[in-house]
Amino acid sequence: MKKILVLGVGAQGSTAVRKLDAEPEVGEIICADYDKTAVDALVRQLTKAKGVFVDAHDLDSIVDAAEGVDLILNGLPLECTQNVLDAALIVKANYQDYAGTTALGDMWAESEPGKKAIASGDEMELQDPYTLSWYRSIRAMFEIYGPKFKEIGKLAVFGTGSAPGLICAATKYAMRYLDKCDTIYNFVWEGAIAKRFQPFWWSPITALTDMSEMALAFEEGNLINTPAFGRPVTRQYPYMESRITFREHCHDEPLQYSFNADTHFKGCKNAYFKYAGAGMDFAAPLYEAGLLSHEEEDFNGSKIVPFDFILSHLPHAPKYEEEIKSFVDEGMALDSGCMVVEAYGRKDDEGVLAEVHVNAPGFVESFERSRMTGEMYLTGQGGYLFSKLFLHDKFGDSTGVISSDMLTDEQVDEYFHYAAELGITLDTKIRKVWEIAE
């Protein structure tokens, strides 16, 4: 029987906890958060859980909560990552993170491997400080924390939500249809649109932070910054009523794939994350107007940070049943979306597109099935499926640090076997490139 610590009981963490509570392999769940009221409200609904207060900015606080656990599931803000990683090492636990991190950039730059890489030019040349720190943080995960987790015989997996996470597993799945991969597109359309103002169904600060930064792409074998909301492309898949415009976005997938292009993605040279939806439509004009700037400004004699001012006016993401039900009762303006992988390459010396569509319940169906939003259903449960790989020992004797796109083919198959039980399935179309042109 496994003992699990879940840090952060927001929309993602609370969803995962509910699923873990029903797992026969789980004996105890420690639900931990700075918001003890939210923890207590969640624990009352569960049978295997107990709640504790944790200040994630205090390493000792995390260690106290983590004593004796087999797995730490991190759903906290990115600045807390180092403390949670260090706590996992101290208590000798496996580690799972819904995200990556931007918090280890200085650690990498000041480490011996980092100093050597910077001095020799052995790192990607990113012009944006935020994405450069992000790139360096992922190197720190692999090159600093990887050996530490190997030393204690444990595994850390990061980027394990829906995107990144589920979509990375789907991208890895697409590779079996190619001998060589040239270009990967990950498309996500958030097509759940409420009748009231609700631009984001997950953490507004996380969403808006991504949208305030330059975009990131992997192009011709190099990570590059591209203009936020730039490089638009359109798609209309058969289940879409109209063409949707997808734009560049600052997201994890191109970064993760860049590290694993040769080892897991058949020599991929280009990878793009293209995003669309109500949140993008809301944020784009704010970005153009400078209202997502993190720089302090003087406004009529008062000091303000535009980003913080905008954020303070946004509604939180609904996570409680009654909150979500109110949207269902009002009716949705639109209840659609897509998550699609397009992988271009060669198979048997012919140009091929492997197109993988992720099918999942929409907003209303997610509520009817599980009393949660579509975002919670896909991201929280997408993360839970990675936890299930841990619970069923599907990672075997693997140790060190991996990202969600580094699953083996057998692990990918297990992941989507579990996913099918939740109504999350894949449709795959293999087409010759000349057929697409026609």
Coordinates of C-alpha atoms in Angstrom, one line a residue:
M1 CA 0.0 0.0 0.0
K2 CA 1.4 3.4 -1.1
K3 CA 1.5 6.6 0.9
I4 CA 1.3 9.8 -1.2
L5 CA 1.8 13.4 -0.4
V6 CA -0.2 15.8 -2.6
L7 CA 1.2 19.4 -2.3
G8 CA -1.4 21.9 -3.5
V9 CA -5.1 21.2 -3.5
G10 CA -6.2 23.6 -6.3
A11 CA -8.1 22.4 -9.3
Q12 CA -5.4 19.9 -10.4
G13 CA -4.4 18.6 -7.0
S14 CA -7.9 18.1 -5.8
T15 CA -8.9 16.2 -8.9
A16 CA -5.9 13.9 -8.6
V17 CA -6.6 13.3 -4.9
R18 CA -10.2 12.2 -5.6
K19 CA -8.9 9.6 -8.1
L20 CA -6.1 8.4 -5.9
D21 CA -8.6 8.0 -3.0
A22 CA -10.3 5.3 -5.0
E23 CA -7.1 3.4 -5.9
P24 CA -6.7 0.0 -4.1
E25 CA -2.9 0.5 -4.1
V26 CA -3.1 3.7 -2.1
G27 CA -3.2 3.3 1.7
E28 CA -2.9 7.0 2.8
I29 CA -3.0 10.4 1.2
I30 CA -1.6 13.5 2.8
C31 CA -3.3 16.6 1.4
A32 CA -1.1 19.6 2.1
D33 CA -1.6 23.3 1.3
Y34 CA -1.1 26.8 2.8
D35 CA -4.9 27.1 2.7
K36 CA -5.9 24.8 5.5
T37 CA -9.6 25.6 4.9
A38 CA -9.4 24.2 1.4
V39 CA -7.5 21.2 2.6
D40 CA -10.1 20.4 5.3
A41 CA -13.0 20.8 2.9
L42 CA -11.4 18.3 0.5
V43 CA -10.5 15.8 3.1
R44 CA -14.0 15.6 4.4
Q45 CA -15.0 14.1 1.0
L46 CA -12.4 11.4 1.1
T47 CA -11.8 8.1 2.9
K48 CA -8.0 7.7 2.9
A49 CA -6.9 11.3 3.3
K50 CA -5.7 13.6 6.1
G51 CA -5.0 17.2 5.8
V52 CA -2.0 19.2 7.0
F53 CA -0.8 22.8 6.8
V54 CA 2.4 23.3 4.7
D55 CA 4.3 26.4 4.0
A56 CA 6.1 25.4 0.8
H57 CA 8.6 28.2 1.1
D58 CA 9.9 26.4 4.2
L59 CA 11.8 23.2 3.4
D60 CA 11.4 21.8 6.9
S61 CA 7.6 22.2 6.6
I62 CA 7.5 20.0 3.5
V63 CA 9.9 17.4 5.0
D64 CA 7.7 17.1 8.1
A65 CA 4.6 16.4 5.9
A66 CA 6.5 14.0 3.6
E67 CA 8.0 11.6 6.1
G68 CA 7.4 8.0 5.1
V69 CA 5.7 8.8 1.7
D70 CA 6.4 6.8 -1.4
L71 CA 5.5 9.6 -3.9
I72 CA 5.3 13.4 -3.7
L73 CA 2.9 15.0 -6.2
N74 CA 3.7 18.6 -6.7
G75 CA 0.9 21.0 -7.7
L76 CA 2.5 24.1 -6.3
P77 CA 3.7 27.3 -8.0
L78 CA 7.0 27.1 -9.8
E79 CA 9.0 29.1 -7.2
C80 CA 8.4 26.2 -4.7
T81 CA 10.0 23.5 -7.0
Q82 CA 13.4 23.5 -5.4
N83 CA 12.1 23.0 -1.9
V84 CA 9.8 20.2 -3.0
L85 CA 12.6 18.5 -4.9
D86 CA 15.0 18.8 -2.0
A87 CA 12.3 17.4 0.4
A88 CA 11.9 14.4 -1.9
L89 CA 15.6 13.7 -1.8
I90 CA 15.7 14.0 2.0
V91 CA 12.8 11.6 2.6
K92 CA 13.8 9.4 -0.3
A93 CA 10.5 9.6 -2.2
N94 CA 9.6 9.5 -5.9
Y95 CA 8.6 12.8 -7.3
Q96 CA 5.9 13.9 -9.8
D97 CA 5.3 17.5 -10.9
Y98 CA 2.5 18.8 -13.1
A99 CA 4.8 21.4 -14.5
G100 CA 8.5 22.0 -15.2
T101 CA 10.2 24.9 -13.4
T102 CA 11.8 28.3 -14.1
A103 CA 13.2 28.5 -10.5
L104 CA 16.5 26.7 -11.0
G105 CA 18.1 28.9 -13.6
D106 CA 20.6 30.6 -11.2
M107 CA 21.4 27.2 -9.6
W108 CA 22.4 25.9 -13.1
A109 CA 24.4 29.0 -14.0
E110 CA 26.3 28.8 -10.8
S111 CA 27.0 25.1 -10.9
E112 CA 30.2 23.6 -12.3
P113 CA 28.4 22.0 -15.3
G114 CA 26.5 25.3 -15.9
K115 CA 29.7 27.4 -15.8
K116 CA 31.4 25.1 -18.3
A117 CA 28.4 25.1 -20.6
I118 CA 28.0 28.8 -20.5
A119 CA 31.8 29.4 -21.0
S120 CA 31.9 27.0 -24.0
G121 CA 28.7 28.2 -25.6
D122 CA 27.1 24.8 -25.0
E123 CA 23.6 26.0 -24.4
M124 CA 20.7 27.4 -26.5
E125 CA 20.9 31.1 -27.3
L126 CA 17.6 32.5 -26.1
Q127 CA 17.2 36.3 -26.1
D128 CA 14.4 36.4 -23.5
P129 CA 15.6 36.2 -19.9
Y130 CA 12.5 34.3 -18.7
T131 CA 12.8 31.5 -21.3
L132 CA 16.6 31.3 -20.8
S133 CA 16.1 30.8 -17.1
W134 CA 13.5 28.1 -17.9
Y135 CA 15.8 26.3 -20.3
R136 CA 18.6 26.4 -17.7
S137 CA 16.2 25.1 -15.0
I138 CA 15.3 22.1 -17.1
R139 CA 19.0 21.4 -17.6
A140 CA 19.3 21.6 -13.8
M141 CA 16.5 19.1 -13.4
F142 CA 18.3 16.6 -15.7
E143 CA 22.0 17.3 -14.9
I144 CA 21.9 18.3 -11.2
Y145 CA 18.8 16.6 -9.8
G146 CA 19.0 13.6 -12.1
P147 CA 22.1 12.2 -10.5
K148 CA 20.8 12.9 -7.0
F149 CA 17.6 10.9 -7.6
K150 CA 19.7 8.1 -9.1
E151 CA 21.8 8.1 -6.0
I152 CA 18.7 7.4 -3.7
G153 CA 17.2 5.0 -6.2
K154 CA 14.1 7.1 -7.0
L155 CA 12.5 8.6 -10.0
A156 CA 11.3 12.2 -10.6
V157 CA 8.9 12.9 -13.5
F158 CA 7.9 16.4 -14.5
G159 CA 5.5 18.0 -17.0
T160 CA 2.7 15.6 -16.1
G161 CA -0.6 17.4 -16.6
S162 CA -2.5 17.5 -19.8
A163 CA -0.3 20.0 -21.7
P164 CA 2.5 19.3 -20.9
G165 CA 1.8 15.7 -20.0
L166 CA -1.0 13.9 -21.8
I167 CA -0.2 15.6 -25.1
C168 CA 3.5 14.6 -24.7
A169 CA 2.5 11.0 -24.3
A170 CA 0.3 11.4 -27.4
T171 CA 3.3 12.9 -29.3
K172 CA 5.5 10.0 -28.3
Y173 CA 2.7 7.6 -29.5
A174 CA 2.8 9.3 -32.9
M175 CA 6.5 8.4 -33.3
R176 CA 5.8 4.7 -33.8
Y177 CA 4.3 5.6 -37.2
L178 CA 7.5 7.3 -38.4
D179 CA 11.0 6.1 -39.2
K180 CA 12.3 9.7 -39.0
C181 CA 10.6 12.8 -37.7
D182 CA 11.2 16.3 -39.1
T183 CA 8.5 18.5 -37.5
I184 CA 6.0 18.3 -34.6
Y185 CA 3.0 20.5 -34.1
N186 CA 1.0 20.4 -30.8
F187 CA -2.3 22.1 -31.2
V188 CA -4.6 22.9 -28.3
W189 CA -7.9 24.8 -28.6
E190 CA -9.7 25.7 -25.4
G191 CA -13.2 25.8 -26.8
A192 CA -15.1 25.8 -23.6
I193 CA -16.6 29.3 -23.5
A194 CA -19.0 30.4 -20.8
K195 CA -21.8 32.9 -21.2
R196 CA -20.3 35.0 -18.4
F197 CA -16.7 36.4 -18.2
Q198 CA -14.4 33.5 -17.5
P199 CA -11.3 33.7 -19.6
F200 CA -9.4 30.8 -17.8
W201 CA -10.5 27.5 -16.4
W202 CA -7.1 27.0 -14.5
S203 CA -4.8 29.2 -12.4
P204 CA -5.2 32.7 -13.9
I205 CA -1.7 33.7 -12.7
T206 CA -0.1 30.7 -14.5
A207 CA -2.1 31.2 -17.7
L208 CA -1.5 35.0 -17.8
T209 CA 2.2 34.6 -17.0
D210 CA 2.7 32.3 -20.0
M211 CA 0.8 34.8 -22.1
S212 CA 3.0 37.7 -20.9
E213 CA 6.2 36.2 -22.2
M214 CA 7.8 35.7 -25.6
A215 CA 6.8 32.4 -27.2
L216 CA 9.2 29.5 -27.6
A217 CA 9.8 27.2 -30.5
F218 CA 12.3 24.5 -31.5
E219 CA 13.4 25.3 -35.0
E220 CA 16.2 23.8 -37.2
G221 CA 17.6 22.1 -34.1
N222 CA 17.7 25.2 -31.9
L223 CA 15.4 26.7 -29.3
I224 CA 14.3 30.2 -30.4
N225 CA 12.1 33.0 -29.1
T226 CA 9.3 34.0 -31.3
P227 CA 6.8 36.9 -30.9
A228 CA 4.0 36.1 -28.4
F229 CA 0.7 35.5 -30.2
G230 CA 2.6 35.5 -33.5
R231 CA 3.0 33.0 -36.4
P232 CA -0.8 32.2 -36.8
V233 CA -1.9 29.0 -38.5
T234 CA -5.4 27.8 -39.1
R235 CA -7.0 24.4 -38.8
Q236 CA -10.4 22.9 -39.2
Y237 CA -10.6 19.3 -38.2
P238 CA -13.9 17.4 -39.1
Y239 CA -15.5 18.0 -35.7
M240 CA -14.9 21.8 -35.8
E241 CA -17.7 24.0 -37.0
S242 CA -15.3 26.7 -38.3
R243 CA -11.6 27.3 -38.9
I244 CA -9.7 28.1 -35.8
T245 CA -6.6 30.3 -35.7
F246 CA -3.7 29.0 -33.5
R247 CA -0.8 31.1 -32.4
E248 CA 2.6 30.8 -30.9
H249 CA 2.7 30.5 -27.1
C250 CA 5.3 30.2 -24.3
H251 CA 4.8 26.5 -23.4
D252 CA 6.7 23.5 -22.2
E253 CA 6.4 21.1 -25.2
P254 CA 9.0 22.5 -27.6
L255 CA 11.4 22.9 -24.7
Q256 CA 11.0 19.3 -23.5
Y257 CA 11.2 17.9 -27.1
S258 CA 14.4 19.9 -27.8
F259 CA 16.2 17.9 -25.1
N260 CA 14.9 14.6 -26.4
A261 CA 14.8 15.2 -30.2
D262 CA 17.3 12.5 -31.0
T263 CA 16.6 9.9 -28.3
H264 CA 12.8 10.0 -28.3
F265 CA 11.6 11.9 -31.4
K266 CA 13.4 10.2 -34.3
G267 CA 15.7 13.2 -34.9
C268 CA 13.0 15.9 -34.9
K269 CA 14.4 19.3 -36.0
N270 CA 11.3 21.5 -35.4
A271 CA 8.6 21.5 -32.7
Y272 CA 5.8 24.1 -32.1
F273 CA 3.1 24.6 -29.6
K274 CA 0.1 26.4 -31.1
Y275 CA -2.7 27.6 -28.9
A276 CA -6.2 29.0 -29.3
G277 CA -9.2 29.8 -27.2
A278 CA -11.0 32.3 -25.0
G279 CA -7.9 32.9 -22.9
M280 CA -5.7 33.7 -25.9
D281 CA -8.4 36.0 -27.3
F282 CA -8.7 37.8 -24.0
A283 CA -4.9 38.2 -23.4
A284 CA -3.7 39.1 -26.9
P285 CA -4.9 42.7 -27.0
L286 CA -3.8 43.2 -23.4
Y287 CA -0.3 42.1 -24.4
E288 CA -0.3 44.4 -27.4
A289 CA -1.3 47.3 -25.2
G290 CA 1.5 46.6 -22.7
L291 CA -1.0 45.6 -20.0
L292 CA 0.8 42.3 -19.3
S293 CA 4.0 44.0 -18.4
H294 CA 5.7 43.1 -15.1
E295 CA 7.5 46.4 -14.9
E296 CA 6.3 49.0 -12.3
E297 CA 4.8 52.1 -13.8
D298 CA 3.7 55.5 -12.5
F299 CA 0.0 56.2 -13.2
N300 CA -1.4 59.5 -12.0
G301 CA 1.1 59.5 -9.1
S302 CA 0.5 55.9 -8.1
K303 CA 2.9 53.0 -8.7
I304 CA 1.3 50.0 -10.4
V305 CA 2.4 46.9 -12.2
P306 CA 0.1 46.4 -15.2
F307 CA 0.2 42.6 -15.0
D308 CA -0.7 42.6 -11.3
F309 CA -3.5 45.1 -11.8
I310 CA -5.1 43.0 -14.6
L311 CA -4.7 39.8 -12.6
S312 CA -6.5 41.3 -9.6
H313 CA -9.6 41.7 -11.7
L314 CA -9.8 38.2 -13.0
P315 CA -12.2 35.6 -11.7
H316 CA -10.6 32.5 -10.1
A317 CA -10.9 29.1 -11.8
P318 CA -14.0 27.3 -10.5
K319 CA -13.1 24.0 -8.6
Y320 CA -16.0 23.4 -6.3
E321 CA -19.1 21.5 -7.5
E322 CA -21.6 24.3 -6.9
E323 CA -19.4 26.8 -8.7
I324 CA -19.1 24.5 -11.8
K325 CA -22.7 23.6 -11.7
S326 CA -23.7 27.3 -12.0
F327 CA -21.9 27.4 -15.4
V328 CA -23.7 24.2 -16.5
D329 CA -27.0 25.6 -15.4
E330 CA -26.5 28.8 -17.3
G331 CA -25.5 26.9 -20.5
M332 CA -22.2 27.3 -22.3
A333 CA -21.8 29.6 -25.2
L334 CA -19.5 26.9 -26.7
D335 CA -18.5 23.5 -25.5
S336 CA -15.8 22.3 -27.8
G337 CA -12.0 22.1 -28.3
C338 CA -9.2 20.0 -29.6
M339 CA -5.8 18.5 -28.6
V340 CA -4.0 17.3 -31.7
V341 CA -0.5 16.1 -32.6
E342 CA 0.7 16.5 -36.2
A343 CA 4.1 14.7 -36.7
Y344 CA 5.7 15.1 -40.1
G345 CA 8.4 12.7 -41.2
R346 CA 9.2 9.7 -43.3
K347 CA 8.1 6.1 -43.3
D348 CA 9.6 3.6 -45.8
D349 CA 11.2 6.5 -47.7
E350 CA 7.8 8.3 -48.2
G351 CA 6.7 11.6 -46.7
V352 CA 4.1 10.9 -44.0
L353 CA 1.9 12.8 -41.5
A354 CA 1.0 11.0 -38.3
E355 CA -2.0 12.9 -37.0
V356 CA -3.2 12.0 -33.5
H357 CA -6.4 13.4 -31.9
V358 CA -7.1 13.2 -28.2
N359 CA -10.7 12.6 -27.5
A360 CA -12.0 13.6 -24.1
P361 CA -15.3 14.8 -22.4
G362 CA -16.2 18.4 -22.9
F363 CA -17.2 20.8 -20.1
V364 CA -20.8 19.6 -19.6
E365 CA -19.9 15.9 -19.9
S366 CA -17.0 16.2 -17.5
F367 CA -19.4 17.7 -14.9
E368 CA -22.0 15.0 -15.6
R369 CA -19.3 12.3 -15.2
S370 CA -17.2 13.6 -12.4
R371 CA -18.6 16.9 -11.1
M372 CA -15.6 18.8 -12.5
T373 CA -14.7 21.2 -15.4
G374 CA -13.3 19.9 -18.6
E375 CA -9.9 21.4 -17.7
M376 CA -9.9 19.6 -14.3
Y377 CA -11.0 16.4 -16.0
L378 CA -8.1 16.5 -18.6
T379 CA -5.3 18.1 -16.6
G380 CA -6.0 16.7 -13.1
Q381 CA -6.8 13.2 -14.4
G382 CA -4.1 13.4 -17.0
G383 CA -1.7 13.9 -14.0
Y384 CA -3.4 11.1 -12.1
L385 CA -2.6 8.7 -14.9
F386 CA 1.1 9.4 -14.5
S387 CA 0.6 8.7 -10.7
K388 CA -1.0 5.5 -11.6
L389 CA 2.1 4.4 -13.5
F390 CA 4.0 4.9 -10.3
L391 CA 1.3 3.0 -8.3
H392 CA 1.4 0.0 -10.6
D393 CA 5.2 0.0 -10.8
K394 CA 5.2 0.6 -14.5
F395 CA 8.4 2.7 -14.3
G396 CA 10.2 -0.4 -13.1
D397 CA 13.6 0.2 -11.7
S398 CA 14.0 3.6 -13.6
T399 CA 15.8 6.2 -11.5
G400 CA 16.9 9.8 -12.0
V401 CA 14.8 12.5 -13.7
I402 CA 12.6 12.3 -16.9
S403 CA 10.1 14.5 -18.5
S404 CA 6.6 13.3 -19.6
D405 CA 7.7 12.9 -23.2
M406 CA 10.3 10.3 -22.2
L407 CA 7.9 7.4 -21.6
T408 CA 8.8 4.1 -23.3
D409 CA 6.3 2.7 -25.9
E410 CA 5.1 0.2 -23.3
Q411 CA 4.5 3.0 -20.7
V412 CA 2.6 5.0 -23.3
D413 CA 0.4 2.1 -24.1
E414 CA -0.3 1.6 -20.3
Y415 CA -1.0 5.3 -19.9
F416 CA -3.7 5.3 -22.7
H417 CA -5.1 2.0 -21.5
Y418 CA -5.8 3.7 -18.1
A419 CA -7.0 6.9 -19.9
A420 CA -9.6 4.9 -21.9
E421 CA -11.3 4.0 -18.7
L422 CA -11.9 7.8 -18.2
G423 CA -13.2 8.3 -21.8
I424 CA -9.9 9.7 -22.9
T425 CA -8.9 8.0 -26.2
L426 CA -6.8 8.5 -29.3
D427 CA -7.8 8.6 -33.0
T428 CA -4.8 8.3 -35.4
K429 CA -4.7 9.1 -39.1
I430 CA -1.7 8.3 -41.2
R431 CA -1.5 10.2 -44.5
K432 CA 1.0 10.6 -47.2
V433 CA 2.3 14.1 -47.6
W434 CA 1.2 14.3 -51.2
E435 CA -2.3 13.5 -50.1
I436 CA -2.3 16.6 -47.8
A437 CA -1.0 18.8 -50.6
E438 CA -3.8 17.7 -52.8

